[in-house]
Short mmCIF file of C-alpha atoms in Angstrom, two decimals:
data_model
loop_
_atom_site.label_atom_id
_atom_site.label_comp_id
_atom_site.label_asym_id
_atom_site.label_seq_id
_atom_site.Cartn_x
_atom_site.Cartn_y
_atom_site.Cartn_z
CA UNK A 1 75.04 101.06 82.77
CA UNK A 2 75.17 100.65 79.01
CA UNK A 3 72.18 98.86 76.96
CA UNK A 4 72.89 95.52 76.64
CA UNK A 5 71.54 93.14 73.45
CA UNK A 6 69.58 90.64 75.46
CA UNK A 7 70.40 86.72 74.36
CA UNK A 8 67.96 84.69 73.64
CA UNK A 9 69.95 81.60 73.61
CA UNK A 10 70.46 78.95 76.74
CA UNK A 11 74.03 78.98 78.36
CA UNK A 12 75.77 75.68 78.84
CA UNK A 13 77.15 75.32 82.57
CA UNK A 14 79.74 72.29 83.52
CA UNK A 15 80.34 72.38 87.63
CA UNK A 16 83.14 69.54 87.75
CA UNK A 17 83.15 67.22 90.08
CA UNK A 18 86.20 65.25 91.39
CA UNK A 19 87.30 63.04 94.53
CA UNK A 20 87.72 65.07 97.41
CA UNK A 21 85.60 68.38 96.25
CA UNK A 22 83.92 70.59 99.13
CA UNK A 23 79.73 69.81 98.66
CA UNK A 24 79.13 73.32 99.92
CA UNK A 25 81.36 74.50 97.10
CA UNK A 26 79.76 72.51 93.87
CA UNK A 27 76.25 72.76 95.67
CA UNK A 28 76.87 76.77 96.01
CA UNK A 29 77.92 76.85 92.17
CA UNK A 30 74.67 74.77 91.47
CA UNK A 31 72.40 76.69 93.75
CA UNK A 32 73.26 80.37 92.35
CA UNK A 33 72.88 79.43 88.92
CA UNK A 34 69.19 77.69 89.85
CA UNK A 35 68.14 80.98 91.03
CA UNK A 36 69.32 82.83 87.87
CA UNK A 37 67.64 80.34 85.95
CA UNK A 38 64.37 81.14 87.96
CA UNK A 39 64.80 84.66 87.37
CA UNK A 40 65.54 84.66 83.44
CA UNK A 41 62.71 82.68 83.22
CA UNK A 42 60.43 85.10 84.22
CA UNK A 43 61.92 87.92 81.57
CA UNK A 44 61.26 86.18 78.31
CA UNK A 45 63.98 86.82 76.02
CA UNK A 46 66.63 87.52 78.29
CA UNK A 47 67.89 83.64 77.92
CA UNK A 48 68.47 81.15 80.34
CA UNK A 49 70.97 78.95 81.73
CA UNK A 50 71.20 75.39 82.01
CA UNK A 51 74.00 74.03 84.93
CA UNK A 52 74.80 70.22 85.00
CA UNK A 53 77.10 68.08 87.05
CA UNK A 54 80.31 66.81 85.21
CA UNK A 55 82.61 64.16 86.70
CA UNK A 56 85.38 61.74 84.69
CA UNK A 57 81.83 59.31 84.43
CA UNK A 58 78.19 59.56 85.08
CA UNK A 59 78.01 58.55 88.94
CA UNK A 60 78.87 59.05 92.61
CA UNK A 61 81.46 61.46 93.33
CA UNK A 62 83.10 61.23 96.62
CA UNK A 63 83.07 64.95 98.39
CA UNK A 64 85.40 65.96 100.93
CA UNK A 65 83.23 65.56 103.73
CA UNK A 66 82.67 61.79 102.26
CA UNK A 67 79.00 62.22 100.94
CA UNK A 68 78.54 61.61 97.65
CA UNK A 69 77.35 63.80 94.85
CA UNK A 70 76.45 62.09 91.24
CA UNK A 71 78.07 63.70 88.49
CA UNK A 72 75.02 64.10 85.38
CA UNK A 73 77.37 63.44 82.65
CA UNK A 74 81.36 62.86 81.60
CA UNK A 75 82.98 66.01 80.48
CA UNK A 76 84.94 64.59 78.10
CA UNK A 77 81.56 63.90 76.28
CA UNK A 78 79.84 67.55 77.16
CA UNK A 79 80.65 70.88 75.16
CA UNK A 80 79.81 73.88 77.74
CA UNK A 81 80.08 77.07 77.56
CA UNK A 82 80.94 77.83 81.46
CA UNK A 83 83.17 75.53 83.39
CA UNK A 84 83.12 75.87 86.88
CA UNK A 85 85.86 74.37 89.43
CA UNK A 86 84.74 74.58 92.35
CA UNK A 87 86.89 74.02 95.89
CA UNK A 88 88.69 70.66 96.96
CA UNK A 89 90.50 70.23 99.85
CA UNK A 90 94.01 70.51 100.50
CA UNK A 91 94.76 67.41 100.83
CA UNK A 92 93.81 66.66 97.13
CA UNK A 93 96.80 69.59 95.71
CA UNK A 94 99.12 66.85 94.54
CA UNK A 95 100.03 66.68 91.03
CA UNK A 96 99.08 62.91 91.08
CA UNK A 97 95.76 63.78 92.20
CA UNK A 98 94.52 65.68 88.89
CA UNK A 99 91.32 64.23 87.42
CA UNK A 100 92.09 61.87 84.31
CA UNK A 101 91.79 63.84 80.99
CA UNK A 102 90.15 66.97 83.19
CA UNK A 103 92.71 69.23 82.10
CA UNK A 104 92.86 68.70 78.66
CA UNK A 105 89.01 68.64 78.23
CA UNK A 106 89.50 72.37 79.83
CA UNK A 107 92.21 73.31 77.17
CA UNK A 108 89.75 72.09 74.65
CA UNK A 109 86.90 73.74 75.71
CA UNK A 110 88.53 77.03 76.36
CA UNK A 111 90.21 77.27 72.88
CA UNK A 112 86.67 76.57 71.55
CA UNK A 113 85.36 80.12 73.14
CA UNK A 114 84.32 78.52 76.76
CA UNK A 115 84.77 80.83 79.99
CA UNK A 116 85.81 79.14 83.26
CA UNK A 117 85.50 80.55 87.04
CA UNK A 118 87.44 78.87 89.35
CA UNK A 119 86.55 78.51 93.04
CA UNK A 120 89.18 78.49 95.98
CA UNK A 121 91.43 75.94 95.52
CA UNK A 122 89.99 75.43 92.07
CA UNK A 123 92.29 77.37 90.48
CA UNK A 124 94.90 74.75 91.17
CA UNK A 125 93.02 72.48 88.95
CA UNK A 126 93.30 74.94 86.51
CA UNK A 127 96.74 75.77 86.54
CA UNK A 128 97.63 72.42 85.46
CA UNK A 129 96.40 73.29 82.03
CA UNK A 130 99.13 76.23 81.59
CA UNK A 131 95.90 78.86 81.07
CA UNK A 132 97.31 80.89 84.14
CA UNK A 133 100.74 80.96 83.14
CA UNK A 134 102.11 84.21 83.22
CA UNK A 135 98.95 85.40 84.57
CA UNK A 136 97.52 86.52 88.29
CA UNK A 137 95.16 84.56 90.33
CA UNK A 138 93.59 84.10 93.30
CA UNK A 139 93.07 81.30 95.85
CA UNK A 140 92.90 80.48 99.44
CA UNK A 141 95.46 81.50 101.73
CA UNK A 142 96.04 77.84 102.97
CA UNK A 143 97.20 76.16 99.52
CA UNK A 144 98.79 78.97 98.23
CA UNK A 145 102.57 78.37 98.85
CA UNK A 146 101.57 74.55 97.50
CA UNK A 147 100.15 76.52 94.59
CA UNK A 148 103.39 78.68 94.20
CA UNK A 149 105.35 75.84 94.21
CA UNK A 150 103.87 73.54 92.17
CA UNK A 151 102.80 76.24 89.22
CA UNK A 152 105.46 79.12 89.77
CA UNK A 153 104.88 80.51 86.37
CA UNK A 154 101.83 81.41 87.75
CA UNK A 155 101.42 85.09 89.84
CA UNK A 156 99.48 83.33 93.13
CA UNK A 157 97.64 85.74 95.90
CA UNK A 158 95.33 85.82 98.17
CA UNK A 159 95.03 89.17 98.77
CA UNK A 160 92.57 89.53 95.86
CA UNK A 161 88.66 88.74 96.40
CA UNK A 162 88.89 88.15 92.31
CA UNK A 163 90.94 88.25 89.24
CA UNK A 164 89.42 88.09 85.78
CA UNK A 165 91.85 87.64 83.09
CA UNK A 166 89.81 87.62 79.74
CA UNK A 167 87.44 84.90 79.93
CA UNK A 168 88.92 83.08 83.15
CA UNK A 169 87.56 84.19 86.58
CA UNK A 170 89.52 82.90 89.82
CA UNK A 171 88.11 84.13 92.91
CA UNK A 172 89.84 83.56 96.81
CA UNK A 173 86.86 82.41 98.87
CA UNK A 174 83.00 81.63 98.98
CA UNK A 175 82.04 84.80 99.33
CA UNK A 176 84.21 86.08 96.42
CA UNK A 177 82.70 82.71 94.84
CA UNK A 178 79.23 83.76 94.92
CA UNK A 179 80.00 87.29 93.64
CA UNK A 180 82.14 85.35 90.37
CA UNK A 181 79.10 83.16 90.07
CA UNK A 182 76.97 86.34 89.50
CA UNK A 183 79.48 87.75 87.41
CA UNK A 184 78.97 84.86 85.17
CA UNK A 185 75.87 84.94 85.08
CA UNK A 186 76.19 88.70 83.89
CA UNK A 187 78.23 87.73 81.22
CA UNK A 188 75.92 84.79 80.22
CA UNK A 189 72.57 86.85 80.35
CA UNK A 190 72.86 90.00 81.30
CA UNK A 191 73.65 92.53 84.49
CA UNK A 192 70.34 92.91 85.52
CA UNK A 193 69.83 89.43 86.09
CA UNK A 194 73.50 89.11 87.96
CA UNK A 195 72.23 91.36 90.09
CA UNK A 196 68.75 90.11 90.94
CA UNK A 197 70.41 86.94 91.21
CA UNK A 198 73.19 88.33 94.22
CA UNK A 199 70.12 89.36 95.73
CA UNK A 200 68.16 86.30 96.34
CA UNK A 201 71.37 84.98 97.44
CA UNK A 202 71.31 83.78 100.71
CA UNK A 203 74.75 85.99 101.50
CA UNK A 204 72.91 89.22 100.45
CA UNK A 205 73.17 91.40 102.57
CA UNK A 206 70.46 94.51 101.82
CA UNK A 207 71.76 97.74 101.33
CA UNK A 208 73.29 99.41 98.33
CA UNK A 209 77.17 98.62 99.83
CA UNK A 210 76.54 95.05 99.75
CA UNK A 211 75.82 94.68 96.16
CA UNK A 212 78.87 94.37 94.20
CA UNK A 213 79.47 96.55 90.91
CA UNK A 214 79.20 93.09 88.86
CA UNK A 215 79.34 95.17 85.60
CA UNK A 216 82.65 96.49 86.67
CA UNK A 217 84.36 93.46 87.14
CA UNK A 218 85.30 92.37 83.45
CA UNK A 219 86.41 96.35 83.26
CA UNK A 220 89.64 95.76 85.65
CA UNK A 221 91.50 93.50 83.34
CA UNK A 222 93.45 95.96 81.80
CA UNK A 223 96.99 95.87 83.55
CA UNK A 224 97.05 100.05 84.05
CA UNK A 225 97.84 100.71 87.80
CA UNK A 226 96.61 104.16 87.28
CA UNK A 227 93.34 103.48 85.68
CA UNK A 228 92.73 100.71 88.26
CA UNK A 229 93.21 103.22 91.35
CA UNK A 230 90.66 106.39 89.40
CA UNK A 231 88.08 103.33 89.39
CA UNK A 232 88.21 102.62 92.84
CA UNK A 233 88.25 105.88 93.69
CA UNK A 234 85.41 106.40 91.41
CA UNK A 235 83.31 103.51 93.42
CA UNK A 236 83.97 104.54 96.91
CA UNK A 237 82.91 108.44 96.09
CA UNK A 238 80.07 107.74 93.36
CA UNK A 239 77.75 109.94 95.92
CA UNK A 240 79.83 112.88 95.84
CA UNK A 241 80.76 115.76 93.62
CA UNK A 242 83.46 113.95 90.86
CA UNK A 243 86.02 116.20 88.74
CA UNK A 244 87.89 114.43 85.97
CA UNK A 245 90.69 117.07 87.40
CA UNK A 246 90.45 115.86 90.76
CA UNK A 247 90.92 112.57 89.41
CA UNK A 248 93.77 113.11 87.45
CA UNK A 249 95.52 114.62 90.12
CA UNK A 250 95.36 112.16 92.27
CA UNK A 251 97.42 109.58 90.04
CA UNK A 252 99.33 112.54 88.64
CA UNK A 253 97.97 113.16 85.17
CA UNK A 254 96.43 116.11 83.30
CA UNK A 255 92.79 115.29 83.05
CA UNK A 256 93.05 115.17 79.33
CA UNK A 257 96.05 112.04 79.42
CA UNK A 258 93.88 110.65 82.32
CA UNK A 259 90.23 110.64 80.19
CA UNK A 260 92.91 108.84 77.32
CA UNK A 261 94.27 106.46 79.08
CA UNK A 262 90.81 105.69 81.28
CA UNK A 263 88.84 105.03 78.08
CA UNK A 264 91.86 102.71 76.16
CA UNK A 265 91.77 101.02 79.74
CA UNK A 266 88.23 99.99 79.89
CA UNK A 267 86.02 101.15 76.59
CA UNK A 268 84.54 103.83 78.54
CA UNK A 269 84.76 107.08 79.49
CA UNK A 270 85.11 108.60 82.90
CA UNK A 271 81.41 110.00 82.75
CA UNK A 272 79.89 107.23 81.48
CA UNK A 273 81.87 104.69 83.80
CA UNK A 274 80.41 106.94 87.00
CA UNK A 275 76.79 106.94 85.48
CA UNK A 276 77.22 102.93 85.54
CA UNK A 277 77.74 103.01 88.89
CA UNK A 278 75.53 105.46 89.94
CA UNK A 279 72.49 103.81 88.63
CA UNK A 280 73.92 100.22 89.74
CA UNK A 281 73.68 101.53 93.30
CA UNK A 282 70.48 103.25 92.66
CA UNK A 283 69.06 99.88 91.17
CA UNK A 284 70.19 98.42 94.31
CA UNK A 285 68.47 101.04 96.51
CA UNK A 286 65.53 100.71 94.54
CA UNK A 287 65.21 97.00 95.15
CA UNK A 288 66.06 96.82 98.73
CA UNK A 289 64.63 99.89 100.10
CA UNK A 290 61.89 101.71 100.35
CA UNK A 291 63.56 105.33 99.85
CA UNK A 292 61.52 107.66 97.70
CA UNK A 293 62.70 107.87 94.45
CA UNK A 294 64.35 111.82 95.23
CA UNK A 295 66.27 110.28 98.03
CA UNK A 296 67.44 107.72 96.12
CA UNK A 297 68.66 110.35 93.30
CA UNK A 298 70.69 112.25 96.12
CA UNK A 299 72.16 109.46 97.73
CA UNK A 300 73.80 108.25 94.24
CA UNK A 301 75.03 112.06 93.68
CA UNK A 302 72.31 113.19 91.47
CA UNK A 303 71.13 116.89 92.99
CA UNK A 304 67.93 117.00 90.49
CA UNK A 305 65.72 114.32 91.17
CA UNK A 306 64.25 114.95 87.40
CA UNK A 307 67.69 114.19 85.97
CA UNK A 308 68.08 111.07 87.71
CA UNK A 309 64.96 109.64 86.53
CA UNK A 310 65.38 110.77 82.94
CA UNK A 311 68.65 109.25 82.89
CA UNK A 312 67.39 106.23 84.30
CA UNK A 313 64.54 106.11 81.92
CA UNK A 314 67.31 106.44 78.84
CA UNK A 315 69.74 103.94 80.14
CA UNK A 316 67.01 101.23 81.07
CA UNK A 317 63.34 101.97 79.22
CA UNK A 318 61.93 102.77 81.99
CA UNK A 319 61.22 105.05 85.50
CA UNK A 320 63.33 104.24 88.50
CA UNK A 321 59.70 103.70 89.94
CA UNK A 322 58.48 101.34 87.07
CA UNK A 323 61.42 99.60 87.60
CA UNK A 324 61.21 98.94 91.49
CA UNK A 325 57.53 97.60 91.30
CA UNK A 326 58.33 95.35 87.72
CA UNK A 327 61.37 93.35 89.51
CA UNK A 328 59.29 92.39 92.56
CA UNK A 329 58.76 88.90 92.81
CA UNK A 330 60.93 87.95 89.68
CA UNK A 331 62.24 84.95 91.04
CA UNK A 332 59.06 83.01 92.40
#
């Protein structure tokens, strides 16, 4: 993974609250971003985030399951630099049943620079604003022919964990939610922290395949096909020996039209975008296992242990050992 300039600045995070929201959903948005905040607390200078509750007025919000969850602040009244929308239920998708003035506080903050993740049925929400026209996004398989519709300009699935389309996330489910909430956190602080963050998640699962490449997420919105299939193929075989020629002829190219296209695609090149995910396994390994350091090196596809670790060293200041015992206990 590429060095990163650390912020030093705090993150502004609206989770919007509305009549008939899912608690699990705004209390999941609220809960990652707690634990992020833990962690970038205990790495001065890497920033921090702050995450508030935002409803049409300071007060109870009705949930879905009929508790009540008390919105901080009104958002017409808040500047943010995340919005989050998380889930409401079905029920809710009616166009008389948008929020008062929610969707034009959106437009307003998002012309103003603000990113905003959407959660299941969130993205409906979102739609109403005309930011997904034109555009692809995800959402759960029960509203979505309500979704198609109601906002047909829009290009509705739910065949897709995620979409990212510049700085608007959508992702299909809670599981995909939690991974977008890291992602966002990545984005916000850095990838380190997204990924310490996944990890004290209580949907981690430990093992290197359970830890999503949050890095490569913002890398996929690039409309090539092509491009798209070489970095999946690139993520699924990171342990094994890689050939830009094998590559390219498995989407029909000549390696030297596929390393052109691959680096207008995503800013990087095909070596460098296989490093990244070698060491974001490794760093995954590294934290959840207790695999020598050699082992480790082999398993991501590195034959010379002493490679590995000087590579790891360059990309992140330090040994893959040093690094394994200074991220224990981060987020106490």
């Amino acid at each position: 993974m590429a060095k990163r300039t650390t912020s030093k600045r705090l993150a502004h995070v609206g989770i919007c609250l509305y009549p008939g929201v899912w608690g699990s959903s705004a209390s999941l948005a609220r809960d990652v971003l707690h634990i992020a905040s833990a962690i970038s607390r205990a790495r001065p200078g890497s920033g921090g985030i702050e995450a508030r509750f935002l409803g049409a007025r300071p007060g109870d919000v009705p949930t879905a399951s009929g508790m009540a969850i008390r919105a901080e602040e009104s958002w017409d009244r808040t500047d943010v630099d995340v919005i989050i929308l998380p889930s409401r239920a079905v029920h809710f998708l009616e166009p008389e049943g948008h929020p008062s003035g929610l969707a034009d506080w959106i437009t307003r903050q998002h012309a103003r620079g603000c990113s905003v993740l959407t959660m299941t049925t969130g993205s409906w929400l979102l739609a109403e604003t005309g930011l997904l026209q034109g555009h692809t996004a995800t959402t759960h398989w029960a509203c979505l022919d309500r979704c198609r519709r109601q906002y047909p300009g829009v290009d509705w699935t739910s065949d897709l964990r995620l979409t990212v389309t510049g700085r608007i996330v959508t992702a299909r489910d809670m599981s995909a939610s939690a991974v977008a909430l890291c992602h966002v956190v990545g984005r916000a602080l850095n990838a380190s922290i997204a990924e310490r963050t996944y990890q004290y998640s209580l949907i981690y699962e430990p093992g290197s395949e359970a830890l999503p490449l949050l890095h490569t997420i913002p890398l996929r919105d690039h409309g090539d096909a092509q491009v798209l299939e070489v970095q999946e193929w690139l993520e699924a075989r990171y342990g094994q020996p890689i050939s830009a020629k094998e590559a390219a002829r498995m989407v029909h190219m000549s390696p030297r039209n596929l390393r052109r296209r691959f680096l207008e695609a995503t800013g990087q090149t095909l070596s460098a975008y296989l490093t990244d995910i070698r060491l974001a396994r490794a760093r995954a390994l590294l934290l959840s296992s207790d695999e020598a350091v050699s082992q480790i090196a082999h398993r991501v596809g590195y034959e010379d242990p002493s490679t590995f670790t000087a590579l790891f060293k360059e990309h992140h200041g330090q040994t893959p050992s040093a690094y394994r015992k200074s991220a224990a206990g981060t987020a106490d």
